[in-house]
mmCIF file of C-alpha atoms in Angstrom:
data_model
loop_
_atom_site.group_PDB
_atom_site.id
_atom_site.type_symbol
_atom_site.label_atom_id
_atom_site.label_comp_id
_atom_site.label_asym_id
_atom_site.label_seq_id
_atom_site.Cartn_x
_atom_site.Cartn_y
_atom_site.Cartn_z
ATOM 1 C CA UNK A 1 0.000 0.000 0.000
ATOM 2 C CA UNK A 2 1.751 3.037 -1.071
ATOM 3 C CA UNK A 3 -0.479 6.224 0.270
ATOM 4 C CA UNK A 4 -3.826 7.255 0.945
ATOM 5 C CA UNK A 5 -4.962 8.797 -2.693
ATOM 6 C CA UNK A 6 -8.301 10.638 -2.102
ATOM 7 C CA UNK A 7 -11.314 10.762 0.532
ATOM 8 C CA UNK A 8 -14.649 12.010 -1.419
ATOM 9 C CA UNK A 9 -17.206 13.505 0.535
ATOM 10 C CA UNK A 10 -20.990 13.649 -0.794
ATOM 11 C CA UNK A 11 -22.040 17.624 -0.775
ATOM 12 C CA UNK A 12 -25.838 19.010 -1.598
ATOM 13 C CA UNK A 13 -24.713 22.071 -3.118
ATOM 14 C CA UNK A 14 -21.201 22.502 -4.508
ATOM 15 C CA UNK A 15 -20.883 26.078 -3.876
ATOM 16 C CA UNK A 16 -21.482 26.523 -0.545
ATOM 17 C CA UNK A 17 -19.382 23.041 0.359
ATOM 18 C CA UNK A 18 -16.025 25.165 -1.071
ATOM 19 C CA UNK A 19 -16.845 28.217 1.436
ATOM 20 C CA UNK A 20 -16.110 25.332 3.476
ATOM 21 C CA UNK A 21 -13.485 23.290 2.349
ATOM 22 C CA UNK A 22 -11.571 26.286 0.185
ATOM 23 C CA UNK A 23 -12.232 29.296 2.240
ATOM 24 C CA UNK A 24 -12.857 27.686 6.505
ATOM 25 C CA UNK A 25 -10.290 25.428 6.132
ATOM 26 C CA UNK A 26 -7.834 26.627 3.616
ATOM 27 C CA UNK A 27 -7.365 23.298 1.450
ATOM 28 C CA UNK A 28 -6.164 24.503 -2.118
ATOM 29 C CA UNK A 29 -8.869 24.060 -5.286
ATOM 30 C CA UNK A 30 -7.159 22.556 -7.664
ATOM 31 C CA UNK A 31 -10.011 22.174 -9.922
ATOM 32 C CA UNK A 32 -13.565 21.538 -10.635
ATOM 33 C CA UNK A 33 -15.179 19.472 -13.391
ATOM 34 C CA UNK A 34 -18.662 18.133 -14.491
ATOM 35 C CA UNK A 35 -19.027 14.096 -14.923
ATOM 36 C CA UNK A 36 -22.496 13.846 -16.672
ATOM 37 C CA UNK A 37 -21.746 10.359 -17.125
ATOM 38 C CA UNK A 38 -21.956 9.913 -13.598
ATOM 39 C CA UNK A 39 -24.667 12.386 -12.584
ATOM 40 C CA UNK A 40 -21.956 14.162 -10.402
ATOM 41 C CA UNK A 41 -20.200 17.524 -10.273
ATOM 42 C CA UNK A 42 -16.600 17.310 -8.629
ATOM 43 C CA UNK A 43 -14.217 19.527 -6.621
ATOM 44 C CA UNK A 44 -10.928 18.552 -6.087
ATOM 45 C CA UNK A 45 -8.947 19.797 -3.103
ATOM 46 C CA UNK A 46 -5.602 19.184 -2.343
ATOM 47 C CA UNK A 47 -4.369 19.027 1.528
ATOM 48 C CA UNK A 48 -0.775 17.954 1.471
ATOM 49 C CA UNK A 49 -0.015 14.781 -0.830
ATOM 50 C CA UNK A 50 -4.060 13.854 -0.246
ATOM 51 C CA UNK A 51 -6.773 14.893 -2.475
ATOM 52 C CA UNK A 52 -10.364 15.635 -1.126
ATOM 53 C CA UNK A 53 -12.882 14.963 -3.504
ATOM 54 C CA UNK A 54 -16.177 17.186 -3.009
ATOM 55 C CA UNK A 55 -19.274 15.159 -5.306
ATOM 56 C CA UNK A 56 -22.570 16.699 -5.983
ATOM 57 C CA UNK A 57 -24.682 15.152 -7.335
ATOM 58 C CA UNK A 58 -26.669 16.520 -10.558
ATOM 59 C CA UNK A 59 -29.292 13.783 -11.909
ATOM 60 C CA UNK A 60 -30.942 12.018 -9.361
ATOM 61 C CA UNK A 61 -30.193 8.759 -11.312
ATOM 62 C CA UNK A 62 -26.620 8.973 -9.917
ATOM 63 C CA UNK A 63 -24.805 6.638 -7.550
ATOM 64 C CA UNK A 64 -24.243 9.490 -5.110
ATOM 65 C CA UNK A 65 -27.838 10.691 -5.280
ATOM 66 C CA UNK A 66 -28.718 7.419 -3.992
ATOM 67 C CA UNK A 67 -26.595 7.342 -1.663
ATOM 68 C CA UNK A 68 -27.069 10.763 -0.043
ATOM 69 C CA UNK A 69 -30.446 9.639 -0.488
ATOM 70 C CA UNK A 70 -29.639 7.215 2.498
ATOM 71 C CA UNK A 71 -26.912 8.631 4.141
ATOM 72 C CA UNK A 72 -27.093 12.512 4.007
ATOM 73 C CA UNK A 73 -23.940 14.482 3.539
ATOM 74 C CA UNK A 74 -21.104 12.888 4.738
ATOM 75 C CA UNK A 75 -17.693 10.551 3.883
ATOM 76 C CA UNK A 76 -18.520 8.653 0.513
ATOM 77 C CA UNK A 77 -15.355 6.632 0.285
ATOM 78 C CA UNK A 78 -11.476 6.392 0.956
ATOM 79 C CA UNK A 79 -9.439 5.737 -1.819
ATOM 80 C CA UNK A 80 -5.678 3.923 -1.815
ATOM 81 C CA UNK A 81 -2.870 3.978 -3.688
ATOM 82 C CA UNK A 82 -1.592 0.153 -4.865
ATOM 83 C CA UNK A 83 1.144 -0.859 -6.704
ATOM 84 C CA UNK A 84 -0.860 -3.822 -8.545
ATOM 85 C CA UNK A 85 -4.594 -3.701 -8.145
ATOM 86 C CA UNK A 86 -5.060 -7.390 -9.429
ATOM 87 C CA UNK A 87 -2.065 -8.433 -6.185
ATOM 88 C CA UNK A 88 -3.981 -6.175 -3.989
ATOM 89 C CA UNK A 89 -7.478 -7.847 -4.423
ATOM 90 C CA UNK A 90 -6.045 -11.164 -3.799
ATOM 91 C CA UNK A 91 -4.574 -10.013 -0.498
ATOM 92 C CA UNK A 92 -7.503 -8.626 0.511
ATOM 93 C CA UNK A 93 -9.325 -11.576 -0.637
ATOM 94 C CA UNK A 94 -7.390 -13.825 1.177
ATOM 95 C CA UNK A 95 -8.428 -11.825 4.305
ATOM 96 C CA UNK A 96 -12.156 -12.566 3.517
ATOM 97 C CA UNK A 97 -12.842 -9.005 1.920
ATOM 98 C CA UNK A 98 -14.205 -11.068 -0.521
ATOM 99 C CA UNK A 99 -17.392 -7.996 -1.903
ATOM 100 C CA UNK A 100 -15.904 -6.483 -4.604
ATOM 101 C CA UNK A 101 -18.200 -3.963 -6.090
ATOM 102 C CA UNK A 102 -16.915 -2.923 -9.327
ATOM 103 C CA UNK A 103 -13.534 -3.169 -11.162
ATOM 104 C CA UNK A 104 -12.802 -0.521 -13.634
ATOM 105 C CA UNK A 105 -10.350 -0.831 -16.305
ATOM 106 C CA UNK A 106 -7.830 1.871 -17.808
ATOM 107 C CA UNK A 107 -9.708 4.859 -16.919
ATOM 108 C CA UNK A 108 -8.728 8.339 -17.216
ATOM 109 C CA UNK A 109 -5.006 8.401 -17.796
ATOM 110 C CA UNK A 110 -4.563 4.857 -17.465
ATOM 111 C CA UNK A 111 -5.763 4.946 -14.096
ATOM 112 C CA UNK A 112 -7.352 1.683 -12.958
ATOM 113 C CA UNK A 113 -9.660 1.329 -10.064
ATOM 114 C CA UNK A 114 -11.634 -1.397 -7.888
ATOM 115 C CA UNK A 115 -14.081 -0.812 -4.999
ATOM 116 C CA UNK A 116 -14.685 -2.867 -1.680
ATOM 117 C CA UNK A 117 -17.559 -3.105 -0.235
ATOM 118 C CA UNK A 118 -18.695 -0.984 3.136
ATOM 119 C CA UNK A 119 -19.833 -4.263 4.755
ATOM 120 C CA UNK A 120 -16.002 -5.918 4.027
ATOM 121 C CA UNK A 121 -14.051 -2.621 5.593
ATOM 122 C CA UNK A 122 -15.764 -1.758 8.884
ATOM 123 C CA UNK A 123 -18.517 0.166 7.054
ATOM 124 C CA UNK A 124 -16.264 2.408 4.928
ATOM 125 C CA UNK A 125 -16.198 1.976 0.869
ATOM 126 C CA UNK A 126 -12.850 1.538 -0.550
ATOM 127 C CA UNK A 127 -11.537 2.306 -3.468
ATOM 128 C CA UNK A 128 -8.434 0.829 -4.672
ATOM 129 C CA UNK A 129 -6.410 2.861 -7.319
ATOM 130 C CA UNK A 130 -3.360 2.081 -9.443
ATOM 131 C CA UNK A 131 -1.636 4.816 -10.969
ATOM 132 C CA UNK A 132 0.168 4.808 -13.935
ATOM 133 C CA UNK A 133 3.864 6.262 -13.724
ATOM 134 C CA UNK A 134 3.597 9.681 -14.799
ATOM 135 C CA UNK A 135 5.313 10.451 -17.850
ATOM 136 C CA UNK A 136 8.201 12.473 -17.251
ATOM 137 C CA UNK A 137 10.219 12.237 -19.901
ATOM 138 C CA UNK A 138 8.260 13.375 -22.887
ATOM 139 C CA UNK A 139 9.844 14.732 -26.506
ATOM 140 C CA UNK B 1 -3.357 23.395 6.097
ATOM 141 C CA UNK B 2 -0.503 21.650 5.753
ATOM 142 C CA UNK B 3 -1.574 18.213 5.845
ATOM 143 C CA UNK B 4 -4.241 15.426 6.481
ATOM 144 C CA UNK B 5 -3.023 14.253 9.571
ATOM 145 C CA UNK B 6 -5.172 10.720 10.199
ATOM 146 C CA UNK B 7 -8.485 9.789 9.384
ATOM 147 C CA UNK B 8 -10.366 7.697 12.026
ATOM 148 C CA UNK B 9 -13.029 4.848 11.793
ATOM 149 C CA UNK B 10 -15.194 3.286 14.693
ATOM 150 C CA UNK B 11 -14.661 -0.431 14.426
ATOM 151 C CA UNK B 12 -16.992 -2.833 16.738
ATOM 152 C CA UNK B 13 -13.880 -5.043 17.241
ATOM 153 C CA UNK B 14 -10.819 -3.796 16.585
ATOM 154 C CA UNK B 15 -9.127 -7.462 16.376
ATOM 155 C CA UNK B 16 -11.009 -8.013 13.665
ATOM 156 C CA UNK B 17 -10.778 -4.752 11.996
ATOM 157 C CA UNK B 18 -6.934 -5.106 11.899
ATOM 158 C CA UNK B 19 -7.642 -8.385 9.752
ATOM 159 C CA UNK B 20 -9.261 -6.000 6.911
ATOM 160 C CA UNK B 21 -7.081 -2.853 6.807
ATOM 161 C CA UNK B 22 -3.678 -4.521 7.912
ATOM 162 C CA UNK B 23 -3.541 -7.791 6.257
ATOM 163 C CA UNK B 24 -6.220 -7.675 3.837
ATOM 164 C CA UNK B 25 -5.282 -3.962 2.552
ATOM 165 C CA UNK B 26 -1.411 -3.912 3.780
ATOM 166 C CA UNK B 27 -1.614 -1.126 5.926
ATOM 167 C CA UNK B 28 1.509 -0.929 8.530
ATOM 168 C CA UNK B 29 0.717 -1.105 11.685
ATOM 169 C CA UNK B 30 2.128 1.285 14.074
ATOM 170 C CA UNK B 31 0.403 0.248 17.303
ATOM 171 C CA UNK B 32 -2.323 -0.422 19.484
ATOM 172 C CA UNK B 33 -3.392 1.708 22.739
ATOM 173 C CA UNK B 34 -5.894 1.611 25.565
ATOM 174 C CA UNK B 35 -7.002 4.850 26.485
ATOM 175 C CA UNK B 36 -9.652 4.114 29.426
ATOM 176 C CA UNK B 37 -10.547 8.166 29.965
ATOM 177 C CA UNK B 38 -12.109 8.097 26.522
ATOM 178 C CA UNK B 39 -13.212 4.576 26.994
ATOM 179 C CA UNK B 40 -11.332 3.613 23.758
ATOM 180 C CA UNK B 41 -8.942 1.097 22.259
ATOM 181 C CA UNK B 42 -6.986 2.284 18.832
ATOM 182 C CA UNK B 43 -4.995 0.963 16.348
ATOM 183 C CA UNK B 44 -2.608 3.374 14.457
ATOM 184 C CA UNK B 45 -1.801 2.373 10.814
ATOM 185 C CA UNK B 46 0.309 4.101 8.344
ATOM 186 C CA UNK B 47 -0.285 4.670 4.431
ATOM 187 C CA UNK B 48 2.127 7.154 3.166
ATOM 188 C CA UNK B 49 2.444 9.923 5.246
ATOM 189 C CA UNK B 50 -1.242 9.565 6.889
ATOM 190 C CA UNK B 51 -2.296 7.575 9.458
ATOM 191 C CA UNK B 52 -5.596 5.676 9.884
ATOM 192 C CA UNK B 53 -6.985 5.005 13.271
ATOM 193 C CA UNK B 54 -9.514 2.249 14.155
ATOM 194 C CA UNK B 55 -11.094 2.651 17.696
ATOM 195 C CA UNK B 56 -13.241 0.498 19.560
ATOM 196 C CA UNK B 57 -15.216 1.438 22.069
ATOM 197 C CA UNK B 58 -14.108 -0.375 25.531
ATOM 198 C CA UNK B 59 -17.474 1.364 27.520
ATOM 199 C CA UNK B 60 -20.963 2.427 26.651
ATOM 200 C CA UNK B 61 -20.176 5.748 28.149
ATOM 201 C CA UNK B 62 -17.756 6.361 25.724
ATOM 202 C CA UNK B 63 -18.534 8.969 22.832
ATOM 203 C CA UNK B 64 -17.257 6.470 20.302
ATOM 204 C CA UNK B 65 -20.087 3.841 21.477
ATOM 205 C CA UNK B 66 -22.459 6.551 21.263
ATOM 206 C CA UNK B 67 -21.508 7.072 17.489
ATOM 207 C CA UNK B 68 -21.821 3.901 16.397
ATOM 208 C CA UNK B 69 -25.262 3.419 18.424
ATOM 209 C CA UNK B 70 -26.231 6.160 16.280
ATOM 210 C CA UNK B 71 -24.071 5.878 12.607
ATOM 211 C CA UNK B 72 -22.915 1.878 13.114
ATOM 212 C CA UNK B 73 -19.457 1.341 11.962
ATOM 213 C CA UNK B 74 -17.668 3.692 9.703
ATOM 214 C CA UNK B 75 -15.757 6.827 9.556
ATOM 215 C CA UNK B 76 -15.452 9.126 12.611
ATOM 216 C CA UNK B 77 -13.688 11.775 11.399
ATOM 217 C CA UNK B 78 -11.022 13.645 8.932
ATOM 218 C CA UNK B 79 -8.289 15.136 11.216
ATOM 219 C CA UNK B 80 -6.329 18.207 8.681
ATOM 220 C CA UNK B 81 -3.365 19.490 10.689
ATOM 221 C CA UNK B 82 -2.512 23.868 10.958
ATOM 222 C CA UNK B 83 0.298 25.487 11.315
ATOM 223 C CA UNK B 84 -1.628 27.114 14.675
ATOM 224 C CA UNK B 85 -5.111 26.148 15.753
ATOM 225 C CA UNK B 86 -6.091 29.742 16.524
ATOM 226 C CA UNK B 87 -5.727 31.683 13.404
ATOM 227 C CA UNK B 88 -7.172 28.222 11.758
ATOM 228 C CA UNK B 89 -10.462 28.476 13.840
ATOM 229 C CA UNK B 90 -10.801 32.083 13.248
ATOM 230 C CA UNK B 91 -10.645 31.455 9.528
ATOM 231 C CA UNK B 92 -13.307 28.664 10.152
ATOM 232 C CA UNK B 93 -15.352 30.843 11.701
ATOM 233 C CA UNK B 94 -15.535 34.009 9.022
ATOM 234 C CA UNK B 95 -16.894 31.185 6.416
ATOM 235 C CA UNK B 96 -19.570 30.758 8.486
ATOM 236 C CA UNK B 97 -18.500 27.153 10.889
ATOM 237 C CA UNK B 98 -19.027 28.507 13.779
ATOM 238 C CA UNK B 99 -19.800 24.725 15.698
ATOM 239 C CA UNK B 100 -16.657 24.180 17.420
ATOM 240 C CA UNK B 101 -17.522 21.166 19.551
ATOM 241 C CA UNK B 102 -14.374 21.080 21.659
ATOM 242 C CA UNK B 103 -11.031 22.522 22.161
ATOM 243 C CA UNK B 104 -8.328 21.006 23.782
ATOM 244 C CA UNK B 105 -5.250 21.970 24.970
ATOM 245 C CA UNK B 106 -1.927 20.909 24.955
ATOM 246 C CA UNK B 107 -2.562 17.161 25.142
ATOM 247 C CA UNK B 108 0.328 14.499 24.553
ATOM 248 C CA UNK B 109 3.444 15.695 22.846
ATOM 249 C CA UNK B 110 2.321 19.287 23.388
ATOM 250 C CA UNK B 111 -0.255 18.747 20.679
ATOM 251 C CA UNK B 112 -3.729 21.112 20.446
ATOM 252 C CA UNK B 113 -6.970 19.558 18.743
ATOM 253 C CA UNK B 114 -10.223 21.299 17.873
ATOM 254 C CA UNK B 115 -13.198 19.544 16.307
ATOM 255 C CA UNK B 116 -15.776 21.434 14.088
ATOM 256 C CA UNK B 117 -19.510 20.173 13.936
ATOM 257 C CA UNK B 118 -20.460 17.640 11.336
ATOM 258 C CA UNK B 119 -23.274 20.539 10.659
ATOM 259 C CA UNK B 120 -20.919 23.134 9.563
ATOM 260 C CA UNK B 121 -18.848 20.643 6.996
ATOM 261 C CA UNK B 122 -21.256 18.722 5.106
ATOM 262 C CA UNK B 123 -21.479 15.819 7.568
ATOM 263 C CA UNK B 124 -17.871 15.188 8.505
ATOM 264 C CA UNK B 125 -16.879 15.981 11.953
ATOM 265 C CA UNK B 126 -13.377 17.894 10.881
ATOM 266 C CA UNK B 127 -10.376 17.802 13.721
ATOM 267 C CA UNK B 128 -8.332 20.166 13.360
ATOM 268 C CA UNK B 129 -4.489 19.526 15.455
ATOM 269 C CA UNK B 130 -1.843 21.744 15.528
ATOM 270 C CA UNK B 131 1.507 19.364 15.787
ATOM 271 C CA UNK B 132 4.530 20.611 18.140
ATOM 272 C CA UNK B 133 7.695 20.255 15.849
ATOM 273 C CA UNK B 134 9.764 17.760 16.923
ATOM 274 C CA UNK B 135 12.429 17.862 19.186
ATOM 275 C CA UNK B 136 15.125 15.814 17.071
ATOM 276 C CA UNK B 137 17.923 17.890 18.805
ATOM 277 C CA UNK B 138 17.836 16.472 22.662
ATOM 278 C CA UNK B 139 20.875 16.047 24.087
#
């Protein structure tokens, strides 16, 4: 496990959750982009090496919606940094975190990303994320 | 804000727990501590430069078993460390989060904490914790 990557935290209103997270506690904005695919709007916030995702949602068809449906505002998941996310589901399968919820393949950037189920991690959703090097050394 | 300084997650049993995030998700664990006056046991694990902390409640009167009568299992809170906890709560409070719950002072290792209501940060109960630099120059 090489670093925490990202919490996300479910917001009602976008706007008012960066007087928040921007201006009452100072985190940077480092950008914020609509995902109609996913019925969300997104904030990201850096705080050190960690990124704090900030998800509205914007069609009530969306996995967030849903959940904020249940949950309120709040935590939506924790996502780690893995070397190998095929190595790292095995481990964690061995240890009877055996829910996977989805497995994504080369996303954005080559990213690729798995999720664990609340009811496997002490009722917190992970998400599992391996990075692609970045490339450095472009001509 | 410098950094996220730990994130914390109420566990029912924190034997168990340590099955999912240290050997099914390969977090290192730093160490385990009974802290009867807040009627808590914790786990410290490190990913990258942030720690998680698992905490089981040891007593009913304890604030963490009154969470998870409440929430169940799942994340407590999102501790962000300041350079210096005054000027950070001040800034807090001119966007509008006024809901301190608690200040404390210097606790171990010189350290000062301040939590800020779930209410006034879309659901997440935020610590703040100003860290005393440390001493790597005893003689």
């Amino acid at each position: 496990m090489k670093a925490l990557h990202h919490i996300a935290v479910c917001v009602r209103d976008l706007d008012s959750a960066l007087r928040v997270w921007r201006d009452g506690l100072g985190l940077e904005l480092v950008g914020v982009e609509e995902m109609p695919a996913r019925g969300i709007r997104m904030a990201m916030l850096r705080v050190g090496d960690v990124m704090i995702e900030l998800l509205q949602p914007t069609s009530d068809a969306s996995e967030v919606a849903g959940f904020m449906a249940r949950h309120g505002e709040g935590l939506h998941h924790v996502a780690l940094e893995v070397d190998e996310i095929d190595s790292a589901l095995r481990q964690a399968n061995v240890a009877g975190m055996s829910e996977v919820v989805r497995v994504a393949g080369a996303g954005a950037g080559g990213t690729r990303v798995a999720f664990l189920h609340p009811r496997s991690a002490n009722g917190v959703l992970v998400e599992l994320v391996e990075t692609v090097p970045e490339m450095n050394h472009r001509t």
